[in-house]
Short mmCIF file of C-alpha atoms in Angstrom, two decimals:
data_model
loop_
_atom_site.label_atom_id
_atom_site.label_comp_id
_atom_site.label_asym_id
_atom_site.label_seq_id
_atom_site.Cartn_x
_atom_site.Cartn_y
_atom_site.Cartn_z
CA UNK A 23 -9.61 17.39 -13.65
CA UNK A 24 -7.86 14.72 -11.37
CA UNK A 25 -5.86 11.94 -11.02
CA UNK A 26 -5.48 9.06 -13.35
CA UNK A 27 -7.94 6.14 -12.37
CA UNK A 28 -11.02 8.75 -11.21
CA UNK A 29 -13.31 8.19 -14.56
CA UNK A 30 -12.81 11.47 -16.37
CA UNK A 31 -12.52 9.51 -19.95
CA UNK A 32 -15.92 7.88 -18.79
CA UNK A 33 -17.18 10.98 -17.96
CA UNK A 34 -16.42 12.15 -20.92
CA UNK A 35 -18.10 9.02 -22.12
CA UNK A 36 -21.33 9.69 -20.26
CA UNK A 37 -21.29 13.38 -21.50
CA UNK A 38 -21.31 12.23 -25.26
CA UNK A 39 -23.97 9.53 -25.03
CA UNK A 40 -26.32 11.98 -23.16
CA UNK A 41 -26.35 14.58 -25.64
CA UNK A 42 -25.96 12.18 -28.39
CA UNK A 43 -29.27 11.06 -26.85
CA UNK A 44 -30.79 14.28 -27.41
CA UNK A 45 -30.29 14.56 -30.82
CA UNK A 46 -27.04 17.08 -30.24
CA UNK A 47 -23.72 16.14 -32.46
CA UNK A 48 -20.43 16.84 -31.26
CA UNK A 49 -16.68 16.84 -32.10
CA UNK A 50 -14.57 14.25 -29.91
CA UNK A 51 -11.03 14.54 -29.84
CA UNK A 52 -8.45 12.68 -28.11
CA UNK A 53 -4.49 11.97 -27.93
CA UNK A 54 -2.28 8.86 -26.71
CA UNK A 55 -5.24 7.24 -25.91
CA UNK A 56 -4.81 3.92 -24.39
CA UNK A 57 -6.68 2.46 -27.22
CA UNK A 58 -5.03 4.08 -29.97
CA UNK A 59 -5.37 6.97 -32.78
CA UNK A 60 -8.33 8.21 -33.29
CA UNK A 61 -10.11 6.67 -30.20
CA UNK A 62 -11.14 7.99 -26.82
CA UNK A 63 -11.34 4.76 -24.25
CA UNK A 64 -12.45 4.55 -20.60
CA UNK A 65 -10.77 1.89 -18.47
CA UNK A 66 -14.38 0.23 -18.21
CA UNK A 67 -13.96 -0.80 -21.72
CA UNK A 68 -16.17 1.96 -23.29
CA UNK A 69 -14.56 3.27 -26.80
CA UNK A 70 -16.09 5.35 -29.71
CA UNK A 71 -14.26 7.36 -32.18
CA UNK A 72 -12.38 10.36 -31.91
CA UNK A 73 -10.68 12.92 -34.03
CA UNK A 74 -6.68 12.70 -33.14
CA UNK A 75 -5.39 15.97 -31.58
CA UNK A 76 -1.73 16.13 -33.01
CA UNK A 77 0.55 18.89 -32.31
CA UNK A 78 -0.53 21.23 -35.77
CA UNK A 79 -3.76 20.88 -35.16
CA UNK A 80 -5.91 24.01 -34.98
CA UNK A 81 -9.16 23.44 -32.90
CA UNK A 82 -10.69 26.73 -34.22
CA UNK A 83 -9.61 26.17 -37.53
CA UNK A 84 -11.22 22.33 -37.55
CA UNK A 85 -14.53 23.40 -36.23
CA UNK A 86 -15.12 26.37 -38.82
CA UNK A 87 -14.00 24.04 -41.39
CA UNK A 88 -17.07 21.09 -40.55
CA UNK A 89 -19.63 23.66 -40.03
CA UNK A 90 -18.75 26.03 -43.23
CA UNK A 91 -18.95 21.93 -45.15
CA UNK A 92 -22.49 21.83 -43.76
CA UNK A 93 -21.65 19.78 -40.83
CA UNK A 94 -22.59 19.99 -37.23
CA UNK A 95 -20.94 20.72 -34.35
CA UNK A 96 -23.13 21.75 -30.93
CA UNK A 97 -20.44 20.79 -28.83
CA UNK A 98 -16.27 19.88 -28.51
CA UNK A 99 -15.16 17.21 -26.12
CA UNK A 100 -11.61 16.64 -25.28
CA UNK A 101 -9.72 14.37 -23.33
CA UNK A 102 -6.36 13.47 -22.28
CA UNK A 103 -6.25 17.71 -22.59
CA UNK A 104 -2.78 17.83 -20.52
CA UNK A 105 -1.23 17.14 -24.19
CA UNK A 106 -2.77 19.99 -25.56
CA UNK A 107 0.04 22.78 -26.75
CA UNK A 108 -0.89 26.01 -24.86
CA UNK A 109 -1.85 27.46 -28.00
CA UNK A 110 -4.48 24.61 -28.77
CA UNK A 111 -6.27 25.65 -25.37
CA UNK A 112 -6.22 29.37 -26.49
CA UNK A 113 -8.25 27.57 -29.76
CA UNK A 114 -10.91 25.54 -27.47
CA UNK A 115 -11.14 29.02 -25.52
CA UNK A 116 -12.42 30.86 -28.77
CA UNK A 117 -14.31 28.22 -30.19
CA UNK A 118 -16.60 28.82 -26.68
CA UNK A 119 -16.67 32.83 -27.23
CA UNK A 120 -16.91 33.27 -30.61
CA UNK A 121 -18.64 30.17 -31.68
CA UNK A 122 -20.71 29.93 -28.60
CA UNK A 123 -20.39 26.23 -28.70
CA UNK A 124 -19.71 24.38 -25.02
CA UNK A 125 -16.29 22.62 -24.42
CA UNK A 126 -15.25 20.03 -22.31
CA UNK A 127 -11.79 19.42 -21.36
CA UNK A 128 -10.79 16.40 -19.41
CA UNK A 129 -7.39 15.71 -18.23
CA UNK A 130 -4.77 15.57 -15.40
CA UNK A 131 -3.13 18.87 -13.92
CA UNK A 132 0.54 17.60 -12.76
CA UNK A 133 2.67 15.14 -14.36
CA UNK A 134 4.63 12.31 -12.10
CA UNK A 135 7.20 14.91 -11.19
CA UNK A 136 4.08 16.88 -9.49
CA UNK A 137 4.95 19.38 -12.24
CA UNK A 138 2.35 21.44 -14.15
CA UNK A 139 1.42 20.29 -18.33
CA UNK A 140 1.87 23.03 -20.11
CA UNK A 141 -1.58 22.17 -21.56
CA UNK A 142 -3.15 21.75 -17.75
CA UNK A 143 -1.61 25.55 -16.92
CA UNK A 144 -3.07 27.28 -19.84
CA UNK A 145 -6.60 25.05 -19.23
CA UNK A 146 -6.36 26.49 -15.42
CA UNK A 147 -5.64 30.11 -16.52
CA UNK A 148 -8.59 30.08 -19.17
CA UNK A 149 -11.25 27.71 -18.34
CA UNK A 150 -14.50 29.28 -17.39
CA UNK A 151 -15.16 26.02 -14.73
CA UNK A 152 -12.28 23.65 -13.20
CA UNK A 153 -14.24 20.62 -11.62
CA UNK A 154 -12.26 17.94 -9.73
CA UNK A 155 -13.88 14.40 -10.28
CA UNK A 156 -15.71 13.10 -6.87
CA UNK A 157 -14.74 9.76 -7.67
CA UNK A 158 -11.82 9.27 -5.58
CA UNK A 159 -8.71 7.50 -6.43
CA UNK A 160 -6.85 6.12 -3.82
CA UNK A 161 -3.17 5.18 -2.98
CA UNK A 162 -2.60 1.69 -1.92
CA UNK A 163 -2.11 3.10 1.80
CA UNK A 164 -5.92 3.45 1.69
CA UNK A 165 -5.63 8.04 1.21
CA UNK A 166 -6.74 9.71 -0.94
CA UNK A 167 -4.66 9.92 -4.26
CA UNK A 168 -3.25 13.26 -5.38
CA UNK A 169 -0.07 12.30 -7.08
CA UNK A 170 0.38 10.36 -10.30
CA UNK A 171 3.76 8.47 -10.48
CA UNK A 172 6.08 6.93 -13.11
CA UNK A 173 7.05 3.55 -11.80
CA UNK A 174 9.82 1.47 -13.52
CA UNK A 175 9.83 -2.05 -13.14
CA UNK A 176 7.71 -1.27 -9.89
CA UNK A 177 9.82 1.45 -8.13
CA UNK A 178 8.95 5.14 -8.51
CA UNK A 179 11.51 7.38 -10.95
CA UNK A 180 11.47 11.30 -10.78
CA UNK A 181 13.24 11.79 -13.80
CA UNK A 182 12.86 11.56 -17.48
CA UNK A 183 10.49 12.67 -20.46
CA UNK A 184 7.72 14.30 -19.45
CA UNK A 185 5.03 12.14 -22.07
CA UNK A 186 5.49 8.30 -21.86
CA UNK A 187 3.02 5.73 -22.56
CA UNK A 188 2.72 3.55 -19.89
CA UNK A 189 1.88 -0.12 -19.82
CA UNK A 190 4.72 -0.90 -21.85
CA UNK A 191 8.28 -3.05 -21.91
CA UNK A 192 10.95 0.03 -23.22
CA UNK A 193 14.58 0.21 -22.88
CA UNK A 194 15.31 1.99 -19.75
CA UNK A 195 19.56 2.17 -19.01
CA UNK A 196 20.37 -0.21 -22.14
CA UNK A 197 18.26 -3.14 -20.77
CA UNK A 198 14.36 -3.99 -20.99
CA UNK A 199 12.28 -2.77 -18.28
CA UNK A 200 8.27 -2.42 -17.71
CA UNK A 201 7.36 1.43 -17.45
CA UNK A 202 3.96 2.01 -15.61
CA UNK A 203 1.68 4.83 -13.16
CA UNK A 204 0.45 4.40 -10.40
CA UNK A 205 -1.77 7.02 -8.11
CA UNK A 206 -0.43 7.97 -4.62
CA UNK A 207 -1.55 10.20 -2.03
CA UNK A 208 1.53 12.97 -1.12
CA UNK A 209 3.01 11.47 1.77
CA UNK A 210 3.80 8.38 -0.28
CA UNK A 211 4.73 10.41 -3.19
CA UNK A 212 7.52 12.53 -1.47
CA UNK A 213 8.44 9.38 -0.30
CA UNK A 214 8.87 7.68 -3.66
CA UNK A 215 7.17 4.30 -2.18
CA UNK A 216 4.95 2.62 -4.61
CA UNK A 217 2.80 -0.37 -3.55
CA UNK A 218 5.59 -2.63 -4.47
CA UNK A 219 8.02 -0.82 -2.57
CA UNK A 220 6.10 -0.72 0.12
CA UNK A 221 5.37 -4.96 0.15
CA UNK A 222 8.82 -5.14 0.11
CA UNK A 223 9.61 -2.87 2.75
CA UNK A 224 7.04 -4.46 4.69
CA UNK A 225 8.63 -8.55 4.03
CA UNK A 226 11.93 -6.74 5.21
CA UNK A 227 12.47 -9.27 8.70
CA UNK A 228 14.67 -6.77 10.21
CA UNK A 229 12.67 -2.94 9.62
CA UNK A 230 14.09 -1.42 13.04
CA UNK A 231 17.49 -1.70 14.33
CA UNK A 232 16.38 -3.34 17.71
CA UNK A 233 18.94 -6.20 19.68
CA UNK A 234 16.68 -9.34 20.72
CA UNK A 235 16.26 -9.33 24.34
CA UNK A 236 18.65 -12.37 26.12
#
């Protein structure tokens, strides 16, 4: 678990090549990845192949099916696991106890509204181990980052759907506008200022209300 910009999809990364090493074979599944269907992508520009996770998807169900085919599975890796219906967790959780296979799930816990994924509660109620990533992200005050935020066209919005692909131009109030995250520490976060906010705020020539001396 943690914040966006931490490394958990290279983690994830790291995990697969060193069992893939080893001679182990695993099932890797993803969802919105950044790089598209079917992928699972780290921000250092490390891709391989994954299966899709859409919303009918049954974990359990998928797994039985490859090894009763003759495949191989030794071990299930998913990421961007905040997408994950509650009910998809409750699969991953029985594919560990009745198929004795290891699972790891990678994802954020809050969404930019600092509310719970549905996915991320169910993970937290079931998972045997919750690790938070060492690899700090950090706001652009120099903190630590806790909070993930929406940002449109650079300032920070609290409302809206809770799943949007960032990076992107979209129609936001009947006119283009470019929808992106950023990571902020709490303070900064209650406070709704982004980095760009923040620039401005700082440019501002009059900040405090103060006469000039005559």
């Amino acid at each position: 678990s943690g914040t966006m910009d931490c490394g958990k999809s290279t983690l994830a990364l790291q995990i697969e090549h060193n069992r893939s090493a080893r001679g182990l074979q695993g099932m890797i599944c993803s969802r919105d990845d950044r790089a598209g269907r079917g992928k699972l992508s780290s921000r250092l520009g490390l891709v391989t192949e994954a299966v899709e996770a859409a919303d009918d998807m049954d974990f359990y169900t998928h797994v039985v099916g490859r090894l009763t085919a003759g495949g191989r599975v030794d071990y299930v890796i998913a990421d961007e696991a905040q997408f994950l219906a509650p009910e998809q967790v409750d699969q991953l959780a029985r594919i560990v106890d009745d198929l004795g296979l290891d699972v790891f799930a990678f994802g954020i816990t809050t969404d930019f509204r600092s509310k719970l994924f549905p996915g991320s509660q169910r993970l937290v109620e079931l998972a045997d181990r919750i690790e938070v990533l060492q690899v700090e992200a950090l706001c652009w005050c120099g903190a630590k980052a806790t909070h993930n935020a929406r940002t449109v066209d650079g300032r920070m919005v609290v409302e809206g759907a809770q799943v949007v692909v960032g990076d992107v131009v979209g129609d936001v109030d009947g006119g283009p506008a470019e929808v992106g995250y950023e990571v902020l520490c709490r303070r900064h976060h209650r406070r709704q200022q982004t980095s760009a906010t923040a620039h401005a705020a700082a440019l501002s020539p009059d900040v405090l209300p103060v006469d000039t001396p005559r």
